[in-house]
Tab-separated table of C-alpha atoms and ligand atoms in Angstrom:
chain	number	residue	atom	x	y	z
X	168	UNK	CA	12.580	10.444	-11.432
X	169	UNK	CA	14.069	13.610	-13.206
X	170	UNK	CA	11.257	16.226	-12.755
X	171	UNK	CA	9.284	17.106	-9.724
X	172	UNK	CA	6.254	19.296	-10.498
X	173	UNK	CA	5.075	20.813	-7.380
X	174	UNK	CA	1.409	22.330	-6.640
X	175	UNK	CA	0.163	25.783	-6.617
X	176	UNK	CA	0.303	26.093	-2.810
X	177	UNK	CA	3.536	24.512	-2.084
X	178	UNK	CA	5.408	26.282	0.538
X	179	UNK	CA	9.344	26.961	0.924
X	180	UNK	CA	9.382	24.483	3.649
X	181	UNK	CA	7.979	21.720	1.262
X	182	UNK	CA	10.641	22.512	-1.325
X	183	UNK	CA	13.113	22.320	1.370
X	184	UNK	CA	12.060	19.015	2.623
X	185	UNK	CA	12.102	17.601	-1.109
X	186	UNK	CA	15.611	19.059	-1.565
X	187	UNK	CA	16.742	17.412	1.747
X	188	UNK	CA	15.420	13.964	0.635
X	189	UNK	CA	17.024	14.277	-2.428
X	190	UNK	CA	20.404	15.099	-1.077
X	191	UNK	CA	20.048	12.070	1.201
X	192	UNK	CA	20.218	10.022	-2.009
X	193	UNK	CA	23.163	11.749	-3.406
X	194	UNK	CA	21.136	14.031	-5.760
X	195	UNK	CA	20.861	17.573	-6.193
X	196	UNK	CA	18.016	19.820	-6.785
X	197	UNK	CA	17.822	22.628	-9.761
X	198	UNK	CA	14.816	24.753	-8.751
X	199	UNK	CA	13.160	26.831	-11.112
X	200	UNK	CA	10.625	29.200	-9.722
X	201	UNK	CA	7.916	29.923	-12.464
X	202	UNK	CA	5.109	32.263	-12.158
X	203	UNK	CA	2.603	29.628	-11.895
X	204	UNK	CA	4.440	26.792	-10.109
X	205	UNK	CA	7.696	25.625	-9.002
X	206	UNK	CA	9.434	22.614	-10.902
X	207	UNK	CA	12.578	20.783	-9.167
X	208	UNK	CA	14.997	19.446	-11.805
X	209	UNK	CA	16.656	16.304	-10.253
X	210	UNK	CA	20.506	16.303	-10.846
X	211	UNK	CA	22.664	13.242	-10.707
X	212	UNK	CA	22.301	9.608	-11.438
X	213	UNK	CA	18.476	9.299	-10.992
X	214	UNK	CA	18.726	5.725	-12.080
X	215	UNK	CA	19.445	4.779	-8.396
X	216	UNK	CA	16.212	5.913	-7.250
X	217	UNK	CA	13.903	3.203	-6.782
X	218	UNK	CA	10.296	3.055	-7.768
X	219	UNK	CA	9.631	3.128	-4.067
X	220	UNK	CA	11.432	6.104	-3.294
X	221	UNK	CA	9.764	7.794	-6.368
X	222	UNK	CA	6.620	6.924	-4.933
X	223	UNK	CA	7.351	8.262	-1.539
X	224	UNK	CA	8.332	11.559	-3.354
X	225	UNK	CA	4.955	11.522	-5.186
X	226	UNK	CA	2.942	11.502	-2.135
X	227	UNK	CA	5.251	14.070	-0.278
X	228	UNK	CA	3.481	17.386	0.712
X	229	UNK	CA	3.423	19.831	-2.227
X	230	UNK	CA	4.211	17.492	-4.878
X	231	UNK	CA	1.909	17.435	-7.913
X	232	UNK	CA	3.843	15.127	-10.318
X	233	UNK	CA	6.940	13.307	-10.803
X	234	UNK	CA	8.238	12.744	-14.240
X	235	UNK	CA	11.022	10.407	-15.314
X	236	UNK	CA	13.024	10.800	-18.389
X	237	UNK	CA	14.939	7.946	-18.117
X	238	UNK	CA	13.351	4.598	-18.394
X	239	UNK	CA	13.027	2.156	-15.525
X	240	UNK	CA	14.633	-0.307	-17.630
X	241	UNK	CA	18.041	0.088	-18.834
X	242	UNK	CA	19.733	-2.834	-20.268
X	243	UNK	CA	16.701	-3.626	-22.379
X	244	UNK	CA	16.343	0.134	-23.663
X	245	UNK	CA	17.610	1.674	-26.850
X	246	UNK	CA	19.381	4.305	-24.949
X	247	UNK	CA	21.559	1.822	-23.520
X	248	UNK	CA	22.175	0.075	-26.893
X	249	UNK	CA	21.816	1.808	-30.284
X	250	UNK	CA	22.402	-1.229	-32.547
X	251	UNK	CA	19.751	-4.053	-32.686
X	252	UNK	CA	20.528	-7.065	-30.628
X	253	UNK	CA	21.334	-10.043	-33.052
X	254	UNK	CA	21.147	-13.482	-31.396
X	255	UNK	CA	22.813	-16.503	-32.870
X	256	UNK	CA	21.173	-19.918	-32.227
X	257	UNK	CA	22.999	-22.882	-33.900
X	258	UNK	CA	23.326	-21.800	-37.331
X	259	UNK	CA	20.219	-19.391	-37.315
X	260	UNK	CA	20.050	-15.844	-36.518
X	261	UNK	CA	17.346	-13.782	-34.848
X	262	UNK	CA	17.463	-9.945	-35.303
X	263	UNK	CA	19.102	-9.938	-38.373
X	264	UNK	CA	18.368	-9.027	-41.759
X	265	UNK	CA	16.535	-12.493	-42.460
X	266	UNK	CA	13.268	-13.083	-40.961
X	267	UNK	CA	13.204	-16.631	-39.280
X	268	UNK	CA	10.234	-18.570	-38.610
X	269	UNK	CA	9.373	-20.971	-35.668
X	270	UNK	CA	7.064	-23.622	-36.641
X	271	UNK	CA	5.605	-26.610	-35.121
X	272	UNK	CA	2.747	-28.071	-32.889
X	273	UNK	CA	1.629	-26.428	-29.710
X	274	UNK	CA	2.460	-29.416	-27.764
X	275	UNK	CA	5.026	-32.374	-28.612
X	276	UNK	CA	2.529	-35.351	-28.894
X	277	UNK	CA	4.528	-38.144	-30.161
X	278	UNK	CA	7.814	-38.970	-32.091
X	279	UNK	CA	6.674	-39.773	-35.476
X	280	UNK	CA	4.150	-37.097	-35.908
X	281	UNK	CA	6.719	-34.356	-34.751
X	282	UNK	CA	9.156	-35.568	-36.820
X	283	UNK	CA	6.906	-35.591	-39.991
X	284	UNK	CA	5.782	-31.982	-38.850
X	285	UNK	CA	9.323	-30.828	-38.417
X	286	UNK	CA	10.162	-32.225	-41.896
X	287	UNK	CA	7.371	-30.451	-43.496
X	288	UNK	CA	7.984	-26.944	-42.022
X	289	UNK	CA	11.479	-27.269	-42.790
X	290	UNK	CA	10.626	-28.023	-46.422
X	291	UNK	CA	8.557	-24.742	-46.445
X	292	UNK	CA	11.418	-22.587	-45.077
X	293	UNK	CA	10.945	-22.638	-41.170
X	294	UNK	CA	14.244	-21.973	-39.363
X	295	UNK	CA	13.121	-23.368	-35.842
X	296	UNK	CA	11.081	-26.133	-34.407
X	297	UNK	CA	8.533	-25.322	-31.825
X	298	UNK	CA	6.814	-27.663	-29.552
X	299	UNK	CA	5.963	-27.658	-25.792
X	300	UNK	CA	6.803	-30.568	-23.567
X	301	UNK	CA	5.563	-28.848	-20.457
X	302	UNK	CA	2.086	-27.169	-21.196
X	303	UNK	CA	0.609	-24.380	-19.278
X	304	UNK	CA	-3.124	-25.726	-19.451
X	305	UNK	CA	-6.019	-23.807	-17.943
X	306	UNK	CA	-7.485	-26.891	-16.789
X	307	UNK	CA	-5.698	-29.324	-14.834
X	308	UNK	CA	-7.478	-32.210	-16.758
X	309	UNK	CA	-6.217	-31.032	-20.230
X	310	UNK	CA	-3.093	-32.629	-21.699
X	311	UNK	CA	-0.094	-31.277	-19.608
X	312	UNK	CA	2.563	-32.317	-22.052
X	313	UNK	CA	5.010	-35.396	-22.336
X	314	UNK	CA	7.628	-33.757	-20.221
X	315	UNK	CA	11.145	-35.238	-20.736
X	316	UNK	CA	9.933	-37.591	-23.067
X	317	UNK	CA	8.798	-34.694	-25.313
X	318	UNK	CA	11.898	-32.901	-25.057
X	319	UNK	CA	13.899	-36.336	-26.361
X	320	UNK	CA	11.417	-36.113	-29.441
X	321	UNK	CA	12.250	-32.498	-30.009
X	322	UNK	CA	16.099	-33.120	-29.655
X	323	UNK	CA	15.594	-36.303	-32.186
X	324	UNK	CA	13.770	-34.171	-34.698
X	325	UNK	CA	16.597	-31.672	-34.465
X	326	UNK	CA	19.177	-34.340	-34.973
X	327	UNK	CA	17.168	-35.189	-38.075
X	328	UNK	CA	16.246	-32.104	-39.520
X	329	UNK	CA	18.808	-29.462	-38.354
X	330	UNK	CA	16.147	-27.297	-37.093
X	331	UNK	CA	17.282	-25.757	-33.682
X	332	UNK	CA	14.286	-26.222	-31.190
X	333	UNK	CA	12.507	-23.909	-29.011
X	334	UNK	CA	10.218	-25.186	-25.976
X	335	UNK	CA	8.603	-23.469	-22.800
X	336	UNK	CA	10.008	-23.678	-19.422
X	337	UNK	CA	7.301	-23.493	-16.967
X	338	UNK	CA	9.154	-24.062	-13.376
X	339	UNK	CA	12.474	-23.433	-12.064
X	340	UNK	CA	12.498	-27.190	-11.169
X	341	UNK	CA	12.604	-28.088	-14.822
X	342	UNK	CA	15.549	-25.567	-15.671
X	343	UNK	CA	18.361	-28.393	-15.614
X	344	UNK	CA	16.448	-30.866	-17.766
X	345	UNK	CA	15.243	-28.041	-20.270
X	346	UNK	CA	18.821	-26.751	-20.460
X	347	UNK	CA	19.987	-30.253	-21.671
X	348	UNK	CA	17.846	-30.177	-24.752
X	349	UNK	CA	16.712	-26.820	-25.983
X	350	UNK	CA	18.350	-24.215	-28.196
X	351	UNK	CA	15.882	-21.518	-26.999
X	352	UNK	CA	14.153	-21.152	-23.808
X	353	UNK	CA	10.436	-20.006	-24.079
X	354	UNK	CA	9.015	-18.116	-21.058
X	355	UNK	CA	5.153	-18.362	-21.520
X	356	UNK	CA	2.670	-15.445	-21.095
X	357	UNK	CA	1.560	-16.875	-17.752
X	358	UNK	CA	5.030	-16.684	-16.351
X	359	UNK	CA	6.135	-13.273	-17.788
X	360	UNK	CA	6.120	-11.874	-14.181
X	361	UNK	CA	7.564	-14.918	-12.356
X	362	UNK	CA	10.405	-13.061	-11.349
X	363	UNK	CA	12.126	-15.808	-9.834
X	364	UNK	CA	11.956	-17.776	-13.010
X	365	UNK	CA	13.348	-14.664	-14.745
X	366	UNK	CA	16.349	-14.510	-12.677
X	367	UNK	CA	17.111	-18.118	-13.126
X	368	UNK	CA	16.954	-17.945	-16.813
X	369	UNK	CA	19.088	-14.803	-16.588
X	370	UNK	CA	21.743	-16.862	-15.144
X	371	UNK	CA	22.057	-19.210	-17.823
X	372	UNK	CA	23.631	-19.416	-21.392
X	373	UNK	CA	20.814	-19.983	-23.720
X	374	UNK	CA	18.431	-17.396	-25.431
X	375	UNK	CA	15.004	-16.576	-23.990
X	376	UNK	CA	11.976	-15.929	-25.782
X	377	UNK	CA	9.925	-13.615	-23.374
X	378	UNK	CA	6.347	-13.957	-24.274
X	379	UNK	CA	4.065	-10.960	-23.333
X	380	UNK	CA	1.722	-11.561	-20.318
X	381	UNK	CA	-1.832	-11.854	-20.889
X	382	UNK	CA	-2.585	-8.374	-19.481
X	383	UNK	CA	0.881	-6.802	-19.346
X	384	UNK	CA	2.009	-3.326	-20.416
X	385	UNK	CA	4.897	-2.734	-22.633
X	386	UNK	CA	6.562	-1.244	-19.629
X	387	UNK	CA	6.010	-4.312	-17.440
X	388	UNK	CA	7.090	-6.447	-20.186
X	389	UNK	CA	10.398	-4.678	-20.672
X	390	UNK	CA	10.862	-4.711	-17.014
X	391	UNK	CA	10.588	-8.617	-17.055
X	392	UNK	CA	13.154	-8.464	-19.667
X	393	UNK	CA	15.258	-6.270	-17.472
X	394	UNK	CA	15.174	-9.088	-14.668
X	395	UNK	CA	16.698	-11.764	-17.178
X	396	UNK	CA	19.182	-9.062	-18.478
X	397	UNK	CA	20.243	-7.854	-15.044
X	398	UNK	CA	21.545	-11.414	-14.182
X	399	UNK	CA	23.947	-11.395	-17.375
X	400	UNK	CA	21.904	-12.965	-20.064
X	401	UNK	CA	21.448	-10.412	-22.994
X	402	UNK	CA	19.883	-12.645	-25.480
X	403	UNK	CA	16.327	-12.033	-24.937
X	404	UNK	CA	13.563	-11.907	-27.605
X	405	UNK	CA	10.328	-10.293	-26.951
X	406	UNK	CA	7.214	-12.055	-28.506
X	407	UNK	CA	4.119	-10.413	-28.803
X	408	UNK	CA	1.162	-13.131	-28.620
X	409	UNK	CA	-2.152	-10.988	-28.110
X	410	UNK	CA	-3.344	-9.339	-24.812
X	411	UNK	CA	-6.661	-9.889	-23.179
X	412	UNK	CA	-9.270	-7.162	-24.371
X	413	UNK	CA	-13.087	-6.922	-24.074
X	414	UNK	CA	-13.276	-8.666	-27.575
X	415	UNK	CA	-14.334	-12.247	-27.352
X	416	UNK	CA	-14.542	-13.076	-31.246
X	417	UNK	CA	-10.888	-13.707	-31.302
X	418	UNK	CA	-8.842	-15.515	-28.447
X	419	UNK	CA	-6.670	-12.300	-27.705
X	420	UNK	CA	-6.116	-9.203	-29.284
X	421	UNK	CA	-2.840	-9.235	-31.223
X	422	UNK	CA	-1.327	-5.903	-30.322
X	423	UNK	CA	0.902	-5.325	-33.432
X	424	UNK	CA	1.294	-1.569	-32.753
X	425	UNK	CA	3.806	-3.213	-29.750
X	426	UNK	CA	5.936	-4.172	-32.658
X	427	UNK	CA	7.361	-0.690	-33.923
X	428	UNK	CA	6.803	0.674	-30.637
X	429	UNK	CA	9.305	-1.778	-29.071
X	430	UNK	CA	11.701	-1.325	-32.080
X	431	UNK	CA	11.770	2.323	-30.602
X	432	UNK	CA	12.156	1.780	-27.314
X	433	UNK	CA	14.503	-1.371	-27.046
X	434	UNK	CA	17.027	-3.083	-29.122
X	435	UNK	CA	15.774	-6.645	-28.630
X	436	UNK	CA	14.474	-8.819	-31.397
X	437	UNK	CA	10.788	-8.543	-31.660
X	438	UNK	CA	8.953	-11.804	-32.336
X	439	UNK	CA	5.219	-12.178	-33.163
X	440	UNK	CA	2.848	-15.147	-32.361
X	441	UNK	CA	-0.098	-14.584	-34.654
X	442	UNK	CA	-1.306	-18.058	-33.649
X	443	UNK	CA	-2.186	-17.399	-30.025
X	444	UNK	CA	-2.683	-13.846	-30.944
X	445	UNK	CA	-5.903	-14.731	-32.854
X	446	UNK	CA	-6.835	-18.582	-31.834
X	447	UNK	CA	-8.246	-19.040	-35.183
X	448	UNK	CA	-6.050	-20.692	-37.965
X	449	UNK	CA	-7.997	-18.817	-41.019
X	450	UNK	CA	-6.743	-15.237	-39.311
X	451	UNK	CA	-3.071	-16.517	-38.598
X	452	UNK	CA	-1.980	-15.972	-42.233
X	453	UNK	CA	-3.183	-12.186	-42.320
X	454	UNK	CA	-1.725	-11.359	-39.104
X	455	UNK	CA	1.590	-13.098	-39.847
X	456	UNK	CA	1.687	-10.787	-42.970
X	457	UNK	CA	0.683	-7.735	-41.046
X	458	UNK	CA	3.441	-8.529	-38.288
X	459	UNK	CA	6.079	-8.482	-41.149
X	460	UNK	CA	4.793	-4.979	-42.339
X	461	UNK	CA	4.803	-3.826	-38.890
X	462	UNK	CA	8.657	-4.561	-38.427
X	463	UNK	CA	8.637	-8.213	-36.633
X	464	UNK	CA	12.168	-9.839	-36.785
X	465	UNK	CA	10.784	-13.186	-36.526
X	466	UNK	CA	7.427	-15.306	-36.319
X	467	UNK	CA	6.380	-18.255	-34.075
X	468	UNK	CA	3.580	-20.048	-35.739
X	469	UNK	CA	1.628	-23.412	-34.716
X	470	UNK	CA	1.369	-26.004	-37.206
X	471	UNK	CA	-0.080	-29.540	-36.762
X	472	UNK	CA	-0.721	-32.292	-39.392
X	473	UNK	CA	-4.060	-32.932	-38.258
X	474	UNK	CA	-5.401	-30.030	-36.177
X	475	UNK	CA	-8.790	-31.841	-35.551
X	476	UNK	CA	-7.031	-34.225	-33.512
X	477	UNK	CA	-4.464	-31.939	-31.832
X	478	UNK	CA	-4.200	-32.507	-28.057
X	479	UNK	CA	-3.903	-28.614	-27.727
X	480	UNK	CA	-4.625	-25.568	-29.817
X	481	UNK	CA	-6.122	-27.333	-32.917
X	482	UNK	CA	-8.189	-24.596	-33.619
X	483	UNK	CA	-5.314	-21.880	-34.239
X	484	UNK	CA	-2.876	-24.398	-35.993
X	485	UNK	CA	-2.264	-24.334	-39.676
X	486	UNK	CA	-2.121	-27.673	-41.704
X	487	UNK	CA	1.369	-28.122	-43.257
X	488	UNK	CA	-0.043	-27.116	-46.871
X	489	UNK	CA	-1.592	-23.897	-45.452
X	490	UNK	CA	1.756	-23.176	-43.743
X	491	UNK	CA	3.723	-23.692	-46.919
X	492	UNK	CA	1.368	-21.496	-48.894
X	493	UNK	CA	1.835	-18.648	-46.141
X	494	UNK	CA	5.619	-18.935	-46.335
X	495	UNK	CA	5.519	-18.166	-49.881
X	496	UNK	CA	3.115	-15.232	-49.526
X	497	UNK	CA	5.158	-13.724	-46.716
X	498	UNK	CA	8.287	-13.460	-48.970
X	499	UNK	CA	7.271	-10.414	-50.720
X	500	UNK	CA	6.359	-8.700	-47.934
X	501	UNK	CA	9.668	-9.362	-46.352
X	502	UNK	CA	11.231	-7.938	-49.386
X	503	UNK	CA	9.203	-4.642	-49.100
X	504	UNK	CA	10.202	-4.355	-45.513
X	505	UNK	CA	14.127	-4.860	-46.970
X	506	UNK	CA	14.322	-8.057	-45.091
X	507	UNK	CA	14.647	-11.774	-46.502
X	508	UNK	CA	13.142	-14.969	-45.643
I	719	PEP	C1	2.452	-21.772	-26.536
I	719	PEP	O1	3.430	-21.300	-27.110
I	719	PEP	O2	1.846	-22.808	-26.770
I	719	PEP	C2	1.734	-20.999	-25.219
I	719	PEP	C3	1.503	-21.803	-24.382
I	719	PEP	O3	1.807	-19.578	-25.529
I	719	PEP	P1	1.457	-18.552	-24.443
I	719	PEP	O4	2.274	-18.638	-23.528
I	719	PEP	O5	1.880	-17.281	-25.373
I	719	PEP	O6	0.015	-18.570	-23.994
I	720	MN	MN1	-0.396	-23.010	-27.983
């Protein structure tokens, strides 16, 4: 809250009342009396004014509008940190010149299929192996993931291929076990505003990939990143994975405008998930290319050796040979963007 615009019929008493409120919070008022209306500039550290206090001012007699210049998120903001955040995960880097691709199945299904998948995506140039062991499914009757067994298979695949792994944490109760295995903790779209969970991963020493909520604004998303960072963990990646719109022809609407906007607003690396963004395997490639052109720092893509038999998200999973072709097609786009793949 930095500027308070008063309405035409605000009285001197209204102004005095507002100034008193501000002074109570240790702030001062700069009153500018225009011909049309009065504007109060708020002087001091306005970052300490909570959203509730700001809303209280908003509904105070005589106030027409309250404008905030400082963003409600601080640690995540570009103002706070000018340089891009670069996150090192084992021997891989996210947010640097090279664009890493995280690839693998939606869900870990069994050890041999996962290993085969991991070897293939690695040969195509992937830098991380993805795979869910705890799956957030819409139906309680759908495959829920293998749990710890799935984490073990991921760790085995890492051992054999050298690919660091990323897997989803759905519940605070699974944090310890996930911490024993994973290299990056994925917070899924459905948990983007599970604030207690965010605070927990904010207190651990592992990078977090924070997916955008199904109907979350960019501001809400950055506030969720702020929750994690406020507890000390600064290694947060933002992952655009599509939002709910009126459109039903695709699973979600992949908001690629979020990518350049986030790069302006925040120093955090931006990852794009075209698989969940579109929900159809044949649209994944074009949107992956568009994501790089929009300035994405990394991609996360679902790959399955036999999508028709996949236990989840088969319709949006690329076969390994399609993934291989896509990786080759992405290279020149990365170059145009002065990046490497
Ligand atoms: C996933 O990555 O498989 C997943 C469940 O993603 P989201 O949370 O974006 O739906
Ligand atoms: Mn999935």
